[in-house]
Short mmCIF file of C-alpha atoms and ligand atoms in Angstrom, two decimals:
data_model
loop_
_atom_site.label_atom_id
_atom_site.label_comp_id
_atom_site.label_asym_id
_atom_site.label_seq_id
_atom_site.Cartn_x
_atom_site.Cartn_y
_atom_site.Cartn_z
CA MET A 1 -42.11 -71.22 -40.23
CA ALA A 2 -40.87 -68.84 -41.76
CA ASN A 3 -39.44 -65.44 -41.53
CA VAL A 4 -39.50 -63.72 -44.29
CA LEU A 5 -38.16 -59.79 -44.89
CA LEU A 6 -40.19 -57.97 -47.15
CA ILE A 7 -38.75 -55.03 -49.07
CA GLY A 8 -41.25 -51.77 -50.89
CA SER A 9 -43.97 -50.36 -49.05
CA GLY A 10 -46.66 -49.27 -51.96
CA ALA A 11 -49.61 -51.06 -52.40
CA ARG A 12 -47.84 -54.12 -54.57
CA GLU A 13 -45.88 -54.76 -51.19
CA HIS A 14 -48.93 -54.71 -49.29
CA VAL A 15 -51.04 -57.33 -50.89
CA VAL A 16 -47.75 -59.22 -50.60
CA ALA A 17 -47.88 -58.53 -47.47
CA GLU A 18 -50.32 -60.04 -46.49
CA SER A 19 -50.38 -63.28 -48.61
CA LEU A 20 -47.67 -64.03 -47.27
CA LYS A 21 -49.71 -63.61 -43.71
CA LYS A 22 -51.80 -65.69 -44.26
CA ASN A 23 -49.47 -68.30 -43.65
CA LYS A 24 -50.06 -68.46 -39.88
CA ASP A 25 -46.60 -69.29 -39.54
CA THR A 26 -44.87 -66.49 -41.09
CA LYS A 27 -42.88 -64.16 -39.12
CA LEU A 28 -42.83 -60.94 -41.19
CA TYR A 29 -40.16 -58.19 -41.60
CA SER A 30 -40.85 -54.72 -43.51
CA PHE A 31 -37.97 -52.94 -45.32
CA MET A 32 -40.10 -49.48 -46.96
CA LYS A 33 -38.30 -46.04 -48.27
CA ALA A 34 -41.73 -45.01 -46.14
CA ASN A 35 -44.25 -46.57 -43.38
CA ASN A 36 -47.26 -47.79 -45.45
CA PRO A 37 -50.12 -48.10 -42.66
CA GLY A 38 -51.35 -51.31 -44.18
CA ILE A 39 -48.11 -53.33 -44.52
CA ALA A 40 -46.96 -51.79 -41.14
CA LYS A 41 -50.54 -53.70 -39.36
CA LEU A 42 -48.22 -57.00 -40.97
CA SER A 43 -45.90 -56.54 -39.88
CA ASP A 44 -43.69 -58.32 -36.97
CA LYS A 45 -41.19 -55.01 -37.07
CA VAL A 46 -40.37 -52.69 -39.84
CA GLU A 47 -37.61 -50.74 -40.96
CA ILE A 48 -37.40 -47.79 -42.78
CA GLY A 49 -34.67 -46.56 -44.54
CA SER A 50 -33.29 -46.16 -48.67
CA TYR A 51 -33.18 -48.80 -50.80
CA SER A 52 -29.57 -48.00 -52.19
CA ASP A 53 -28.41 -48.61 -47.76
CA LEU A 54 -27.81 -52.17 -48.29
CA GLU A 55 -26.03 -52.74 -45.18
CA LYS A 56 -28.27 -51.54 -43.36
CA ILE A 57 -31.04 -53.95 -45.18
CA LYS A 58 -28.51 -56.28 -44.25
CA SER A 59 -28.73 -56.24 -40.68
CA PHE A 60 -31.88 -55.80 -40.35
CA ALA A 61 -32.23 -59.90 -42.13
CA LYS A 62 -30.18 -61.02 -40.14
CA GLU A 63 -30.81 -59.12 -37.16
CA ASN A 64 -35.00 -60.90 -37.41
CA ASN A 65 -33.01 -64.70 -38.63
CA VAL A 66 -34.55 -64.36 -42.32
CA ASP A 67 -34.90 -66.97 -44.44
CA PHE A 68 -35.68 -65.51 -47.62
CA ALA A 69 -35.87 -61.93 -49.00
CA PHE A 70 -39.45 -60.34 -51.37
CA ILE A 71 -38.17 -57.99 -53.40
CA GLY A 72 -40.92 -55.64 -54.13
CA PRO A 73 -39.93 -52.57 -56.82
CA GLU A 74 -37.75 -52.65 -59.07
CA ASP A 75 -35.37 -49.61 -57.41
CA PRO A 76 -33.35 -52.00 -54.95
CA LEU A 77 -32.95 -55.27 -57.57
CA ASN A 78 -31.27 -52.58 -59.42
CA GLU A 79 -29.09 -51.12 -56.24
CA GLY A 80 -28.22 -55.00 -56.13
CA VAL A 81 -29.99 -56.15 -52.99
CA VAL A 82 -30.60 -59.73 -53.58
CA ASP A 83 -26.44 -59.98 -54.55
CA ALA A 84 -26.31 -58.55 -51.33
CA LEU A 85 -28.36 -60.47 -49.07
CA GLN A 86 -26.73 -63.74 -50.67
CA GLU A 87 -23.28 -62.76 -50.06
CA ILE A 88 -24.67 -63.37 -46.01
CA GLY A 89 -26.57 -66.56 -47.14
CA ILE A 90 -30.28 -65.28 -47.81
CA GLU A 91 -31.71 -66.14 -50.92
CA SER A 92 -34.43 -64.14 -52.52
CA ILE A 93 -37.32 -63.98 -54.29
CA GLY A 94 -36.51 -61.85 -57.32
CA PRO A 95 -33.66 -61.46 -59.68
CA LYS A 96 -29.96 -60.36 -58.74
CA LYS A 97 -28.74 -57.24 -60.13
CA THR A 98 -27.58 -58.88 -63.82
CA LEU A 99 -31.11 -60.54 -64.22
CA ALA A 100 -32.74 -57.15 -63.09
CA LYS A 101 -31.13 -56.44 -66.21
CA LEU A 102 -34.52 -57.87 -67.87
CA GLU A 103 -36.22 -55.42 -66.53
CA THR A 104 -33.81 -52.30 -66.32
CA SER A 105 -31.49 -52.51 -69.54
CA LYS A 106 -34.25 -52.29 -72.38
CA SER A 107 -31.54 -52.71 -74.75
CA PHE A 108 -30.64 -56.26 -72.78
CA THR A 109 -33.51 -57.26 -73.68
CA ARG A 110 -34.24 -56.76 -77.58
CA GLU A 111 -31.02 -58.02 -78.12
CA LEU A 112 -32.20 -61.53 -75.64
CA LEU A 113 -35.08 -61.78 -78.31
CA GLN A 114 -33.24 -61.23 -81.33
CA LYS A 115 -29.92 -62.71 -80.36
CA TYR A 116 -32.49 -66.36 -79.06
CA ASN A 117 -34.39 -66.55 -82.13
CA ILE A 118 -37.72 -65.67 -80.10
CA ASP A 119 -40.91 -64.42 -81.68
CA GLY A 120 -42.03 -60.64 -79.93
CA ASN A 121 -39.56 -58.27 -81.17
CA PRO A 122 -40.77 -54.67 -83.34
CA LYS A 123 -38.07 -53.83 -85.76
CA PHE A 124 -35.47 -51.93 -83.17
CA LYS A 125 -32.10 -50.22 -83.57
CA VAL A 126 -30.70 -49.20 -79.87
CA PHE A 127 -28.00 -45.72 -81.07
CA ASN A 128 -25.23 -44.41 -78.36
CA LYS A 129 -22.65 -41.91 -79.08
CA ASP A 130 -20.17 -43.35 -81.84
CA ASN A 131 -24.51 -44.57 -84.42
CA VAL A 132 -26.28 -41.94 -83.39
CA ASN A 133 -26.20 -40.50 -86.30
CA GLU A 134 -27.54 -43.00 -88.00
CA ILE A 135 -30.61 -42.04 -85.80
CA GLU A 136 -32.44 -40.63 -89.40
CA ASN A 137 -31.79 -43.53 -91.91
CA PHE A 138 -33.66 -45.89 -89.04
CA LEU A 139 -36.64 -43.83 -88.15
CA ASN A 140 -36.59 -42.90 -92.85
CA GLU A 141 -36.46 -46.47 -92.36
CA SER A 142 -39.77 -46.98 -89.89
CA ASN A 143 -43.55 -46.15 -89.33
CA ASP A 144 -43.87 -44.20 -86.47
CA ILE A 145 -41.74 -45.18 -83.92
CA VAL A 146 -41.29 -45.67 -80.06
CA ILE A 147 -38.50 -44.41 -78.21
CA LYS A 148 -36.85 -45.55 -74.65
CA PRO A 149 -34.15 -44.76 -72.63
CA ASP A 150 -31.82 -47.77 -71.79
CA GLY A 151 -32.35 -47.37 -67.95
CA LEU A 152 -35.28 -46.86 -64.97
CA THR A 153 -36.65 -43.94 -65.59
CA GLY A 154 -40.16 -44.68 -63.81
CA GLY A 155 -41.66 -45.43 -66.50
CA LYS A 156 -41.71 -41.79 -67.31
CA GLY A 157 -38.65 -42.32 -70.05
CA VAL A 158 -40.63 -43.67 -73.23
CA LYS A 159 -41.86 -41.25 -75.65
CA VAL A 160 -44.20 -42.05 -78.48
CA GLN A 161 -44.68 -41.21 -81.37
CA GLY A 162 -48.18 -39.59 -82.40
CA ASP A 163 -48.41 -39.21 -78.73
CA HIS A 164 -45.44 -37.23 -77.71
CA PHE A 165 -43.94 -35.93 -80.66
CA ASN A 166 -44.48 -35.89 -83.94
CA THR A 167 -41.71 -34.88 -86.29
CA LYS A 168 -38.02 -37.11 -87.24
CA GLU A 169 -36.73 -33.62 -85.76
CA GLU A 170 -38.68 -33.69 -81.96
CA ALA A 171 -37.33 -37.99 -82.44
CA ILE A 172 -33.47 -37.14 -82.63
CA ALA A 173 -33.43 -34.26 -80.61
CA TYR A 174 -35.10 -36.09 -77.90
CA CYS A 175 -33.29 -39.12 -78.50
CA LYS A 176 -29.73 -37.15 -78.34
CA GLU A 177 -31.13 -35.41 -74.82
CA VAL A 178 -31.79 -39.25 -73.81
CA LEU A 179 -28.28 -39.33 -74.30
CA GLY A 180 -27.05 -36.81 -72.10
CA THR A 181 -28.24 -39.23 -69.22
CA HIS A 182 -28.52 -42.56 -70.50
CA PRO A 183 -25.17 -45.39 -71.84
CA SER A 184 -28.34 -46.12 -75.24
CA VAL A 185 -31.65 -45.94 -76.42
CA ILE A 186 -33.50 -47.96 -77.74
CA VAL A 187 -35.58 -46.95 -81.06
CA GLU A 188 -38.33 -50.07 -82.27
CA GLU A 189 -41.90 -49.36 -84.30
CA LYS A 190 -44.55 -48.26 -82.48
CA PHE A 191 -47.13 -51.57 -81.73
CA ASP A 192 -50.95 -51.04 -82.07
CA GLY A 193 -53.42 -53.33 -80.76
CA GLU A 194 -54.24 -53.24 -76.62
CA GLU A 195 -51.97 -54.29 -74.25
CA PHE A 196 -52.50 -56.76 -71.31
CA SER A 197 -49.89 -57.62 -68.49
CA LEU A 198 -48.11 -61.54 -67.78
CA GLN A 199 -46.72 -61.58 -64.38
CA CYS A 200 -45.25 -65.42 -64.06
CA LEU A 201 -43.34 -66.46 -61.55
CA THR A 202 -40.75 -67.82 -61.79
CA ASP A 203 -37.24 -70.72 -60.54
CA GLY A 204 -35.02 -70.49 -62.96
CA LYS A 205 -36.24 -73.71 -64.91
CA THR A 206 -39.95 -73.67 -63.80
CA VAL A 207 -42.23 -70.95 -65.41
CA ILE A 208 -45.52 -70.75 -63.87
CA ALA A 209 -48.24 -68.35 -65.93
CA THR A 210 -50.51 -66.22 -63.24
CA PRO A 211 -54.15 -64.64 -64.93
CA PRO A 212 -53.12 -61.84 -67.45
CA VAL A 213 -54.33 -58.40 -66.27
CA GLN A 214 -55.05 -55.42 -68.38
CA ASP A 215 -53.90 -52.20 -66.77
CA HIS A 216 -54.87 -48.70 -67.55
CA LYS A 217 -51.45 -46.07 -67.62
CA ARG A 218 -53.40 -43.33 -68.65
CA ALA A 219 -54.62 -40.79 -66.27
CA TYR A 220 -58.27 -39.57 -67.17
CA ASP A 221 -61.84 -41.65 -68.10
CA GLY A 222 -61.47 -43.16 -71.60
CA ASP A 223 -57.77 -43.68 -71.71
CA SER A 224 -56.95 -40.06 -72.21
CA GLY A 225 -54.37 -37.47 -70.24
CA PRO A 226 -50.56 -38.31 -69.34
CA ASN A 227 -49.06 -42.07 -68.41
CA THR A 228 -48.90 -43.01 -64.71
CA GLY A 229 -48.04 -45.31 -62.81
CA GLY A 230 -51.10 -47.72 -63.75
CA MET A 231 -54.73 -45.90 -62.25
CA GLY A 232 -57.01 -49.36 -62.08
CA SER A 233 -57.11 -52.72 -63.31
CA TYR A 234 -59.41 -55.86 -63.89
CA SER A 235 -58.87 -59.78 -64.54
CA TYR A 236 -61.77 -61.91 -65.83
CA GLU A 237 -63.12 -65.02 -63.35
CA ASN A 238 -62.22 -67.32 -67.05
CA HIS A 239 -58.19 -65.67 -65.91
CA LEU A 240 -58.33 -64.50 -70.05
CA LEU A 241 -59.47 -61.22 -70.90
CA PRO A 242 -62.56 -60.49 -73.61
CA PHE A 243 -59.90 -59.61 -75.77
CA LEU A 244 -57.62 -62.25 -75.31
CA LYS A 245 -58.24 -65.71 -76.78
CA LYS A 246 -56.30 -68.58 -74.49
CA GLU A 247 -53.82 -68.64 -77.31
CA HIS A 248 -53.02 -65.71 -76.94
CA VAL A 249 -52.01 -66.63 -73.59
CA ASP A 250 -50.40 -69.24 -74.28
CA LYS A 251 -47.93 -67.87 -76.59
CA ALA A 252 -46.60 -64.66 -74.13
CA LEU A 253 -45.95 -67.88 -71.92
CA GLU A 254 -44.43 -69.93 -74.58
CA ILE A 255 -42.48 -66.16 -74.93
CA THR A 256 -41.12 -65.99 -71.50
CA LYS A 257 -40.68 -69.43 -70.96
CA LYS A 258 -38.21 -69.09 -73.73
CA VAL A 259 -37.13 -66.17 -72.08
CA ALA A 260 -36.27 -67.86 -68.56
CA ASP A 261 -33.93 -70.00 -70.18
CA ALA A 262 -31.89 -68.35 -72.95
CA ILE A 263 -31.04 -65.82 -69.66
CA TYR A 264 -29.19 -68.87 -68.04
CA GLU A 265 -28.06 -69.86 -71.67
CA GLU A 266 -26.47 -65.94 -72.07
CA THR A 267 -25.28 -65.43 -68.18
CA GLY A 268 -24.88 -68.71 -66.00
CA GLU A 269 -27.61 -68.25 -63.61
CA TYR A 270 -30.61 -69.05 -62.75
CA TYR A 271 -33.20 -66.20 -62.69
CA LYS A 272 -35.82 -66.26 -58.92
CA GLY A 273 -38.92 -64.47 -58.95
CA VAL A 274 -41.41 -62.26 -61.06
CA MET A 275 -40.69 -62.21 -65.13
CA TYR A 276 -43.84 -59.98 -65.82
CA GLY A 277 -43.74 -59.70 -69.69
CA GLY A 278 -45.93 -55.79 -70.74
CA PHE A 279 -47.76 -57.82 -74.18
CA ILE A 280 -50.00 -56.15 -76.92
CA LEU A 281 -52.18 -58.42 -78.79
CA THR A 282 -52.09 -57.03 -82.17
CA LYS A 283 -52.62 -57.32 -85.40
CA ASP A 284 -50.16 -60.41 -85.95
CA GLY A 285 -50.49 -61.82 -83.23
CA VAL A 286 -48.88 -60.78 -79.17
CA LYS A 287 -45.23 -59.35 -79.22
CA LEU A 288 -43.37 -57.52 -76.30
CA ILE A 289 -43.14 -53.97 -75.20
CA GLU A 290 -40.83 -54.86 -71.88
CA TYR A 291 -40.25 -56.86 -69.29
CA ASN A 292 -40.55 -55.73 -65.69
CA ALA A 293 -38.29 -58.46 -63.24
CA ARG A 294 -41.32 -57.51 -59.97
CA PHE A 295 -45.10 -57.99 -59.69
CA GLY A 296 -46.56 -54.86 -62.02
CA ASP A 297 -48.55 -52.77 -59.71
CA PRO A 298 -51.27 -52.24 -59.65
CA GLU A 299 -51.20 -55.52 -61.20
CA ALA A 300 -50.46 -57.68 -58.47
CA ILE A 301 -54.04 -56.24 -57.00
CA ASN A 302 -56.12 -58.22 -59.32
CA VAL A 303 -53.68 -61.43 -58.88
CA LEU A 304 -52.69 -61.88 -55.82
CA PRO A 305 -55.83 -61.81 -53.33
CA LEU A 306 -57.00 -65.26 -56.10
CA LEU A 307 -54.42 -67.13 -55.17
CA LYS A 308 -55.59 -70.50 -53.69
CA THR A 309 -52.29 -71.51 -52.64
CA ASP A 310 -50.26 -71.06 -50.07
CA PHE A 311 -47.39 -68.34 -51.07
CA VAL A 312 -45.05 -69.01 -48.65
CA GLY A 313 -44.89 -72.62 -49.86
CA ILE A 314 -44.36 -71.17 -53.84
CA CYS A 315 -41.21 -68.87 -52.36
CA GLN A 316 -40.16 -71.38 -51.50
CA ALA A 317 -40.70 -74.09 -53.98
CA ILE A 318 -38.78 -71.08 -55.66
CA ILE A 319 -35.51 -70.84 -53.78
CA VAL A 320 -34.87 -74.34 -54.12
CA GLN A 321 -35.93 -74.57 -57.66
CA GLU A 322 -39.08 -76.56 -56.80
CA LEU A 323 -41.91 -74.65 -58.09
CA ASP A 324 -42.61 -77.55 -61.69
CA ARG A 325 -43.86 -79.82 -57.80
CA ILE A 326 -45.83 -77.04 -57.15
CA LYS A 327 -50.06 -77.14 -58.89
CA ILE A 328 -50.82 -72.95 -58.36
CA GLU A 329 -54.28 -72.20 -57.77
CA PHE A 330 -56.43 -69.29 -59.02
CA GLU A 331 -59.47 -68.55 -57.96
CA LYS A 332 -61.96 -68.14 -60.92
CA LYS A 333 -63.77 -65.09 -60.04
CA ALA A 334 -63.03 -61.73 -61.47
CA THR A 335 -61.19 -58.51 -60.49
CA VAL A 336 -61.00 -55.18 -60.71
CA CYS A 337 -59.00 -52.25 -58.96
CA LYS A 338 -58.83 -48.98 -58.50
CA TYR A 339 -56.51 -45.93 -57.41
CA THR A 340 -57.85 -42.99 -55.55
CA VAL A 341 -55.00 -40.24 -56.26
CA PRO A 342 -54.57 -36.45 -55.25
CA LYS A 343 -55.92 -33.88 -57.05
CA GLY A 344 -53.17 -33.11 -60.60
CA TYR A 345 -51.49 -36.55 -59.86
CA PRO A 346 -48.85 -37.94 -61.72
CA SER A 347 -47.74 -34.41 -63.08
CA ASN A 348 -48.50 -31.83 -60.15
CA PRO A 349 -50.62 -33.00 -57.28
CA VAL A 350 -51.37 -31.99 -54.27
CA LYS A 351 -49.21 -32.62 -51.25
CA ASN A 352 -49.82 -33.65 -47.43
CA GLU A 353 -53.92 -33.48 -47.83
CA LYS A 354 -56.20 -35.69 -45.87
CA VAL A 355 -58.15 -38.22 -47.31
CA GLU A 356 -61.00 -40.26 -45.75
CA ILE A 357 -62.71 -43.32 -46.96
CA GLY A 358 -66.44 -43.32 -45.67
CA ASN A 359 -68.83 -46.78 -46.09
CA VAL A 360 -66.35 -49.00 -47.88
CA PRO A 361 -68.44 -52.11 -48.70
CA GLU A 362 -67.10 -55.09 -46.71
CA ASN A 363 -66.51 -57.17 -49.58
CA VAL A 364 -64.11 -54.89 -51.18
CA LYS A 365 -59.49 -54.87 -50.56
CA LEU A 366 -57.93 -51.89 -49.74
CA TYR A 367 -54.54 -51.97 -49.78
CA TYR A 368 -52.37 -48.36 -49.33
CA ALA A 369 -49.64 -46.96 -51.45
CA SER A 370 -48.78 -43.40 -51.01
CA VAL A 371 -50.12 -42.45 -47.57
CA ASP A 372 -48.58 -41.38 -44.51
CA GLU A 373 -50.57 -42.06 -41.27
CA LYS A 374 -50.42 -39.10 -38.61
CA GLU A 375 -52.46 -38.97 -35.21
CA ASP A 376 -55.37 -37.34 -37.04
CA GLY A 377 -55.65 -39.54 -39.69
CA LEU A 378 -54.25 -40.51 -43.40
CA TYR A 379 -52.20 -38.36 -45.53
CA MET A 380 -51.61 -38.65 -49.03
CA THR A 381 -47.71 -38.25 -50.47
CA GLY A 382 -48.21 -37.33 -53.51
CA SER A 383 -48.22 -39.76 -55.45
CA ARG A 384 -50.78 -43.15 -55.87
CA ALA A 385 -52.86 -43.18 -52.53
CA ILE A 386 -55.31 -46.31 -52.22
CA ALA A 387 -56.01 -48.71 -54.45
CA PHE A 388 -59.47 -51.08 -53.94
CA VAL A 389 -60.63 -54.08 -55.69
CA GLY A 390 -64.28 -56.51 -56.17
CA ILE A 391 -63.85 -58.79 -56.27
CA ALA A 392 -66.36 -61.97 -57.95
CA ASP A 393 -68.02 -64.08 -59.83
CA ASN A 394 -68.20 -61.69 -63.24
CA ILE A 395 -66.78 -57.92 -64.04
CA GLU A 396 -69.50 -56.32 -63.27
CA LYS A 397 -70.17 -57.09 -60.30
CA ALA A 398 -66.75 -56.39 -59.90
CA GLU A 399 -66.68 -53.27 -60.69
CA LYS A 400 -69.21 -51.96 -59.08
CA ILE A 401 -68.08 -53.02 -55.76
CA ALA A 402 -64.93 -50.99 -56.18
CA GLU A 403 -66.83 -48.45 -57.74
CA GLN A 404 -68.66 -47.50 -54.56
CA ALA A 405 -66.00 -47.71 -52.68
CA VAL A 406 -63.51 -45.58 -54.53
CA SER A 407 -66.39 -43.30 -54.43
CA SER A 408 -67.16 -43.34 -51.17
CA ILE A 409 -63.56 -40.95 -50.51
CA LYS A 410 -63.53 -37.74 -49.41
CA GLY A 411 -59.62 -35.75 -49.96
CA LYS A 412 -58.76 -33.03 -52.81
CA VAL A 413 -58.45 -36.96 -54.62
CA PHE A 414 -59.92 -38.71 -58.38
CA HIS A 415 -60.22 -41.89 -59.82
CA ARG A 416 -61.14 -43.42 -62.95
CA LYS A 417 -64.88 -44.20 -63.44
CA ASP A 418 -64.11 -46.18 -66.71
CA ILE A 419 -61.87 -48.82 -64.89
CA GLY A 420 -63.83 -52.26 -65.45
CA THR A 421 -67.06 -51.11 -67.58
CA LYS A 422 -68.92 -52.42 -69.92
CA GLU A 423 -68.36 -48.97 -72.51
CA LEU A 424 -64.79 -49.70 -72.02
CA ILE A 425 -64.61 -53.15 -71.96
CA VAL A 426 -66.65 -53.06 -75.45
CA LYS A 427 -63.98 -50.52 -77.21
CA LYS A 428 -61.15 -52.78 -76.69
CA VAL A 429 -62.43 -55.57 -77.65
CA ASN A 430 -63.59 -53.39 -81.06
CA HIS A 431 -59.95 -52.50 -81.31
CA ILE A 432 -59.04 -55.27 -81.94
CA GLU A 433 -61.59 -56.58 -84.49
CA ASN A 434 -61.30 -53.12 -85.80
CA LEU A 435 -57.27 -54.57 -86.70
N1 LIG B 501 -48.43 -51.41 -63.83
C1 LIG B 501 -47.30 -50.95 -64.28
C2 LIG B 501 -45.94 -51.13 -63.77
O1 LIG B 501 -45.90 -51.40 -62.61
O2 LIG B 501 -45.26 -50.81 -64.12
#
C-alpha cells in the first residue's frame, strides 16, 4: 500500500497518475494548479493551489499520510518543493532545488560537463554584466549561435540564429535584454542535426533509460511556425529511432550516467528522479542541447504507457537507492502522440472555447492537459488541450490510430497531421544522411 502525492496538472501528470494507479494498492493525492479532469478521476483526493504555496502542499501531504511525492513539472522543483517535503520526512521523485539546476540553470549544466570532461557540449560562453563587452569577440570567432537565458523561461527565451535573429547586432541586443531580467546568458554554437529525447530514471547511483522519443516543437506541419511546448512525438517498437542507432542511444545514456556522477561529486547529494536529456545527433555524433529535471511533455506519454514494470515499485526503489535491483521493461511497441491545441496557439490562443471529443477509437489513449470540465462539457484554457496516443506494433498503425482520434475533436482547434507519418520520418532520416 502506498499513499502517493502527485504534483502537477498537465497531460504528463495525467499519464503519471495512470501509471501509478496501475498498482491497485496505490492511493493518489493530487495537488494541481488547475483541475485536470483526468487526474481528478484517478485521484482519491485533490487539492488546487499554487506550486509556490509550500505550506499548503506540506499540509496536504501530512493530512493524507503520504509515503512519497512525484513532482511532474519544473516550476515546483524550482520553488523547492522537494526540500520542503523533506523537512517533514517525505521523499520525492524529483531533485532538490540545488540539483534541479540541471534544468533551471543552463550555465550550471554546461559548466558541469566542462569541469568533469563529459562529451556533448558545444563551444559556449557564459556572459553576465561584468563581461558583456566580450560578447562581440565571441561572436566574431563563432559560427551560428543560440542564446539561452540562464533560468526557467517556459521554453520561450531561447533564440536561435537564422530562426529568431540574423545579425551580430541583433544577438548582442538580445543578450543585453536578457541580462536585464536574468543574472547571466549563455551563448553557444548552434548544432545541426536531429533532436531526440532520452528520459532516464535515476536514484543518483543507477541510471536507466526509457525508450528514445522525438518531439516536434514547431506549431505547424513540416516543422514550421513558432516553437511550442511540443505538438506531438513518436517512438519506435525497437526502442531506437529511424535515424538513431543503438550506439547513439548508448552514448546519450553514457553522458547522462557521467552527469549523475558529476552532480554527486560536485554537490555531495544524490539526484533522485528523472534526467531528461534533450540530445541531438550531429555529423560529429551525439551532443547535448539541455537537460530537464522531469519527464517531457509529451514524451512521457510515449514511454509510460509501455512500462511493464510496476511504476510505484520503481519510485520506491529510487527513494531507497535500490534501482539497480529492479529490471525495468517496456513493451516493444511503436507510439505516436498528437496534441490538439486551441486555434492561435501558441501566441494568441482562443480561450474558454468548448471542445467535443468525437468517436475516439477504443485503442487510443487520451490525456487531458489545459482543459476545464464544466457542467456542460470541456473548455480549453489556452494551452495544449488534449493529447492522444496510438500504440501499435509499428509506427504506421500507431500514427493512424492517433490521427483518427485527434481529428475527431470538434471545436476551435488544430493539430499537426504530419507527426509520425512516413513522409516526415523520411525527411529526418535524409537530414542525417545529408549532414
Ligand atoms: N517536450 C518538451 C519538454 O517537455 O520540455
